[in-house]
Amino acid sequence: MSTAEDFLLISTDPISGKSLLDSTKADPVMGGAFLLDLVSSGRLTLDGEGRKARVAIRDRSPADDPVVEQAFARIRNRGLQKPQNVVTKLGKHGRTLTYESLVTKGDMAPRPAKALGIFPLTRHDVVNTARRDDLRGRIHSALIHDQPADAEIGPLIGL
């Protein structure tokens, strides 16, 4: 699973199906998750330091994950970019696309609901509770019991 999928899995309330990530933070956090996946796969790198740091494309080949690939396609043909701009571009509609991916994989199930009894919206029930519980347990161990965070849990804690 991608970092974005894992993050949405642990940040969706299993009872209400509501994302605990508010709409103003959704795109930047998803952009950050996609950025982490693209850096770890060797497709992006950071050139320079401090305020002069820029994100560079190292490998233009398609990403393995279809959702990460959709995000990568938005920046693949650009030159050096500011990290903030990359996160913004990568995260566009990220939560929606990631929920769709989780539904397709069977890890979540969409459920129609209404806000204030009027406005239609979709909640997402967590189907893969074992994966969610495992991730949350490992995060808890890393943060509370001083266990080392691995390459899967570290990025989730950072987000």
mmCIF file of C-alpha atoms in Angstrom, residues 1-146:
data_model
loop_
_atom_site.group_PDB
_atom_site.id
_atom_site.type_symbol
_atom_site.label_atom_id
_atom_site.label_comp_id
_atom_site.label_asym_id
_atom_site.label_seq_id
_atom_site.Cartn_x
_atom_site.Cartn_y
_atom_site.Cartn_z
ATOM 1 C CA MET A 1 0.000 0.000 0.000
ATOM 2 C CA SER A 2 1.080 3.557 -0.591
ATOM 3 C CA THR A 3 1.767 5.992 2.220
ATOM 4 C CA ALA A 4 -1.370 7.951 1.253
ATOM 5 C CA GLU A 5 -3.526 4.813 1.446
ATOM 6 C CA ASP A 6 -2.098 3.834 4.818
ATOM 7 C CA PHE A 7 -2.590 7.374 6.111
ATOM 8 C CA LEU A 8 -6.249 7.486 5.040
ATOM 9 C CA LEU A 9 -6.818 4.033 6.476
ATOM 10 C CA ILE A 10 -5.615 5.113 9.928
ATOM 11 C CA SER A 11 -7.160 8.594 9.794
ATOM 12 C CA THR A 12 -10.698 7.468 8.950
ATOM 13 C CA ASP A 13 -12.966 6.937 11.953
ATOM 14 C CA PRO A 14 -14.034 3.267 11.762
ATOM 15 C CA ILE A 15 -17.378 3.991 13.462
ATOM 16 C CA SER A 16 -18.596 7.067 11.591
ATOM 17 C CA GLY A 17 -16.669 6.539 8.346
ATOM 18 C CA LYS A 18 -15.624 10.187 8.511
ATOM 19 C CA SER A 19 -12.131 11.323 7.639
ATOM 20 C CA LEU A 20 -10.378 12.856 10.631
ATOM 21 C CA LEU A 21 -8.419 14.980 8.166
ATOM 22 C CA ASP A 22 -10.314 18.222 7.523
ATOM 23 C CA SER A 23 -10.788 19.470 3.980
ATOM 24 C CA THR A 24 -8.273 22.330 4.292
ATOM 25 C CA LYS A 25 -5.458 19.910 5.141
ATOM 26 C CA ALA A 26 -6.431 17.000 2.890
ATOM 27 C CA ASP A 27 -4.641 18.025 -0.321
ATOM 28 C CA PRO A 28 -1.366 19.131 1.335
ATOM 29 C CA VAL A 29 -1.152 15.982 3.468
ATOM 30 C CA MET A 30 -1.919 13.725 0.512
ATOM 31 C CA GLY A 31 0.656 15.669 -1.544
ATOM 32 C CA GLY A 32 3.204 15.060 1.193
ATOM 33 C CA ALA A 33 2.372 11.348 1.207
ATOM 34 C CA PHE A 34 2.780 11.122 -2.577
ATOM 35 C CA LEU A 35 6.044 13.069 -2.333
ATOM 36 C CA LEU A 36 7.391 10.589 0.246
ATOM 37 C CA ASP A 37 6.468 7.644 -1.996
ATOM 38 C CA LEU A 38 8.083 9.245 -5.047
ATOM 39 C CA VAL A 39 11.286 10.082 -3.160
ATOM 40 C CA SER A 40 11.522 6.576 -1.676
ATOM 41 C CA SER A 41 11.031 5.024 -5.133
ATOM 42 C CA GLY A 42 13.875 7.169 -6.533
ATOM 43 C CA ARG A 43 11.736 9.241 -8.900
ATOM 44 C CA LEU A 44 12.271 12.553 -7.090
ATOM 45 C CA THR A 45 15.216 14.042 -5.287
ATOM 46 C CA LEU A 46 15.954 17.268 -3.433
ATOM 47 C CA ASP A 47 18.679 19.529 -4.839
ATOM 48 C CA GLY A 48 20.165 22.251 -2.677
ATOM 49 C CA GLU A 49 19.571 23.198 0.934
ATOM 50 C CA GLY A 50 17.373 25.512 2.950
ATOM 51 C CA ARG A 51 15.363 28.095 1.063
ATOM 52 C CA LYS A 52 17.189 27.287 -2.158
ATOM 53 C CA ALA A 53 16.209 23.610 -2.110
ATOM 54 C CA ARG A 54 14.333 22.422 -5.190
ATOM 55 C CA VAL A 55 12.665 19.153 -6.118
ATOM 56 C CA ALA A 56 14.151 17.533 -9.218
ATOM 57 C CA ILE A 57 12.864 14.660 -11.301
ATOM 58 C CA ARG A 58 15.415 11.843 -11.194
ATOM 59 C CA ASP A 59 13.439 9.099 -12.952
ATOM 60 C CA ARG A 60 10.509 9.852 -15.270
ATOM 61 C CA SER A 61 9.305 6.244 -15.489
ATOM 62 C CA PRO A 62 5.734 5.588 -14.311
ATOM 63 C CA ALA A 63 5.150 4.885 -10.623
ATOM 64 C CA ASP A 64 3.990 1.392 -9.690
ATOM 65 C CA ASP A 65 0.898 2.567 -7.794
ATOM 66 C CA PRO A 66 -1.828 4.017 -10.086
ATOM 67 C CA VAL A 67 -2.835 6.778 -7.636
ATOM 68 C CA VAL A 68 0.768 7.841 -7.073
ATOM 69 C CA GLU A 69 1.247 7.734 -10.859
ATOM 70 C CA GLN A 70 -1.719 10.103 -11.379
ATOM 71 C CA ALA A 71 -0.112 12.554 -8.972
ATOM 72 C CA PHE A 72 3.355 12.113 -10.517
ATOM 73 C CA ALA A 73 1.960 12.813 -13.999
ATOM 74 C CA ARG A 74 1.133 16.372 -12.859
ATOM 75 C CA ILE A 75 4.800 17.221 -12.215
ATOM 76 C CA ARG A 76 6.759 14.737 -14.345
ATOM 77 C CA ASN A 77 7.610 17.133 -17.183
ATOM 78 C CA ARG A 78 8.503 20.175 -15.118
ATOM 79 C CA GLY A 79 11.958 21.384 -14.199
ATOM 80 C CA LEU A 80 13.222 22.216 -10.739
ATOM 81 C CA GLN A 81 10.371 23.237 -8.441
ATOM 82 C CA LYS A 82 9.920 24.513 -4.926
ATOM 83 C CA PRO A 83 8.918 21.716 -2.520
ATOM 84 C CA GLN A 84 5.759 23.600 -1.498
ATOM 85 C CA ASN A 85 4.626 23.839 -5.138
ATOM 86 C CA VAL A 86 5.304 20.137 -5.692
ATOM 87 C CA VAL A 87 3.259 19.149 -2.632
ATOM 88 C CA THR A 88 0.384 21.351 -3.812
ATOM 89 C CA LYS A 89 0.397 19.871 -7.317
ATOM 90 C CA LEU A 90 0.786 16.277 -6.133
ATOM 91 C CA GLY A 91 -2.017 16.564 -3.586
ATOM 92 C CA LYS A 92 -4.728 17.912 -5.881
ATOM 93 C CA HIS A 93 -7.811 15.680 -5.338
ATOM 94 C CA GLY A 94 -5.526 13.262 -3.499
ATOM 95 C CA ARG A 95 -7.962 12.238 -0.768
ATOM 96 C CA THR A 96 -10.755 11.475 -3.249
ATOM 97 C CA LEU A 97 -8.489 9.432 -5.543
ATOM 98 C CA THR A 98 -6.973 7.552 -2.615
ATOM 99 C CA TYR A 99 -10.392 6.685 -1.178
ATOM 100 C CA GLU A 100 -11.395 5.374 -4.621
ATOM 101 C CA SER A 101 -8.264 3.210 -4.682
ATOM 102 C CA LEU A 102 -8.984 1.835 -1.194
ATOM 103 C CA VAL A 103 -12.563 1.028 -2.240
ATOM 104 C CA THR A 104 -11.327 -0.730 -5.405
ATOM 105 C CA LYS A 105 -8.890 -2.823 -3.339
ATOM 106 C CA GLY A 106 -11.646 -3.730 -0.877
ATOM 107 C CA ASP A 107 -10.030 -2.017 2.111
ATOM 108 C CA MET A 108 -12.914 0.459 2.460
ATOM 109 C CA ALA A 109 -16.568 0.546 1.482
ATOM 110 C CA PRO A 110 -18.388 3.754 0.488
ATOM 111 C CA ARG A 111 -21.627 4.621 2.280
ATOM 112 C CA PRO A 112 -23.962 7.466 1.291
ATOM 113 C CA ALA A 113 -24.744 9.938 4.076
ATOM 114 C CA LYS A 114 -26.029 13.472 4.516
ATOM 115 C CA ALA A 115 -24.541 16.467 6.284
ATOM 116 C CA LEU A 116 -27.101 18.393 8.336
ATOM 117 C CA GLY A 117 -29.692 15.992 6.940
ATOM 118 C CA ILE A 118 -29.598 17.828 3.606
ATOM 119 C CA PHE A 119 -26.255 17.763 1.790
ATOM 120 C CA PRO A 120 -25.288 14.397 0.269
ATOM 121 C CA LEU A 121 -21.799 13.090 0.967
ATOM 122 C CA THR A 122 -19.940 9.816 1.139
ATOM 123 C CA ARG A 123 -18.537 8.187 4.243
ATOM 124 C CA HIS A 124 -16.044 5.332 4.034
ATOM 125 C CA ASP A 125 -16.334 2.295 6.279
ATOM 126 C CA VAL A 126 -13.032 0.602 7.111
ATOM 127 C CA VAL A 127 -13.192 -2.993 5.878
ATOM 128 C CA ASN A 128 -9.531 -3.903 6.380
ATOM 129 C CA THR A 129 -9.537 -3.438 10.143
ATOM 130 C CA ALA A 130 -6.587 -5.813 10.610
ATOM 131 C CA ARG A 131 -4.296 -3.581 8.516
ATOM 132 C CA ARG A 132 -5.578 -0.445 10.278
ATOM 133 C CA ASP A 133 -5.099 -1.961 13.749
ATOM 134 C CA ASP A 134 -1.597 -3.178 12.851
ATOM 135 C CA LEU A 135 -0.529 0.268 11.611
ATOM 136 C CA ARG A 136 -1.992 2.043 14.629
ATOM 137 C CA GLY A 137 -0.334 -0.433 16.996
ATOM 138 C CA ARG A 138 3.067 0.025 15.375
ATOM 139 C CA ILE A 139 2.705 3.820 15.461
ATOM 140 C CA HIS A 140 1.737 3.623 19.139
ATOM 141 C CA SER A 141 4.788 1.447 19.861
ATOM 142 C CA ALA A 142 7.096 3.883 18.097
ATOM 143 C CA LEU A 143 5.704 6.985 19.786
ATOM 144 C CA ILE A 144 4.918 5.712 23.274
ATOM 145 C CA HIS A 145 7.219 2.741 23.824
ATOM 146 C CA ASP A 146 10.263 4.126 22.014
#
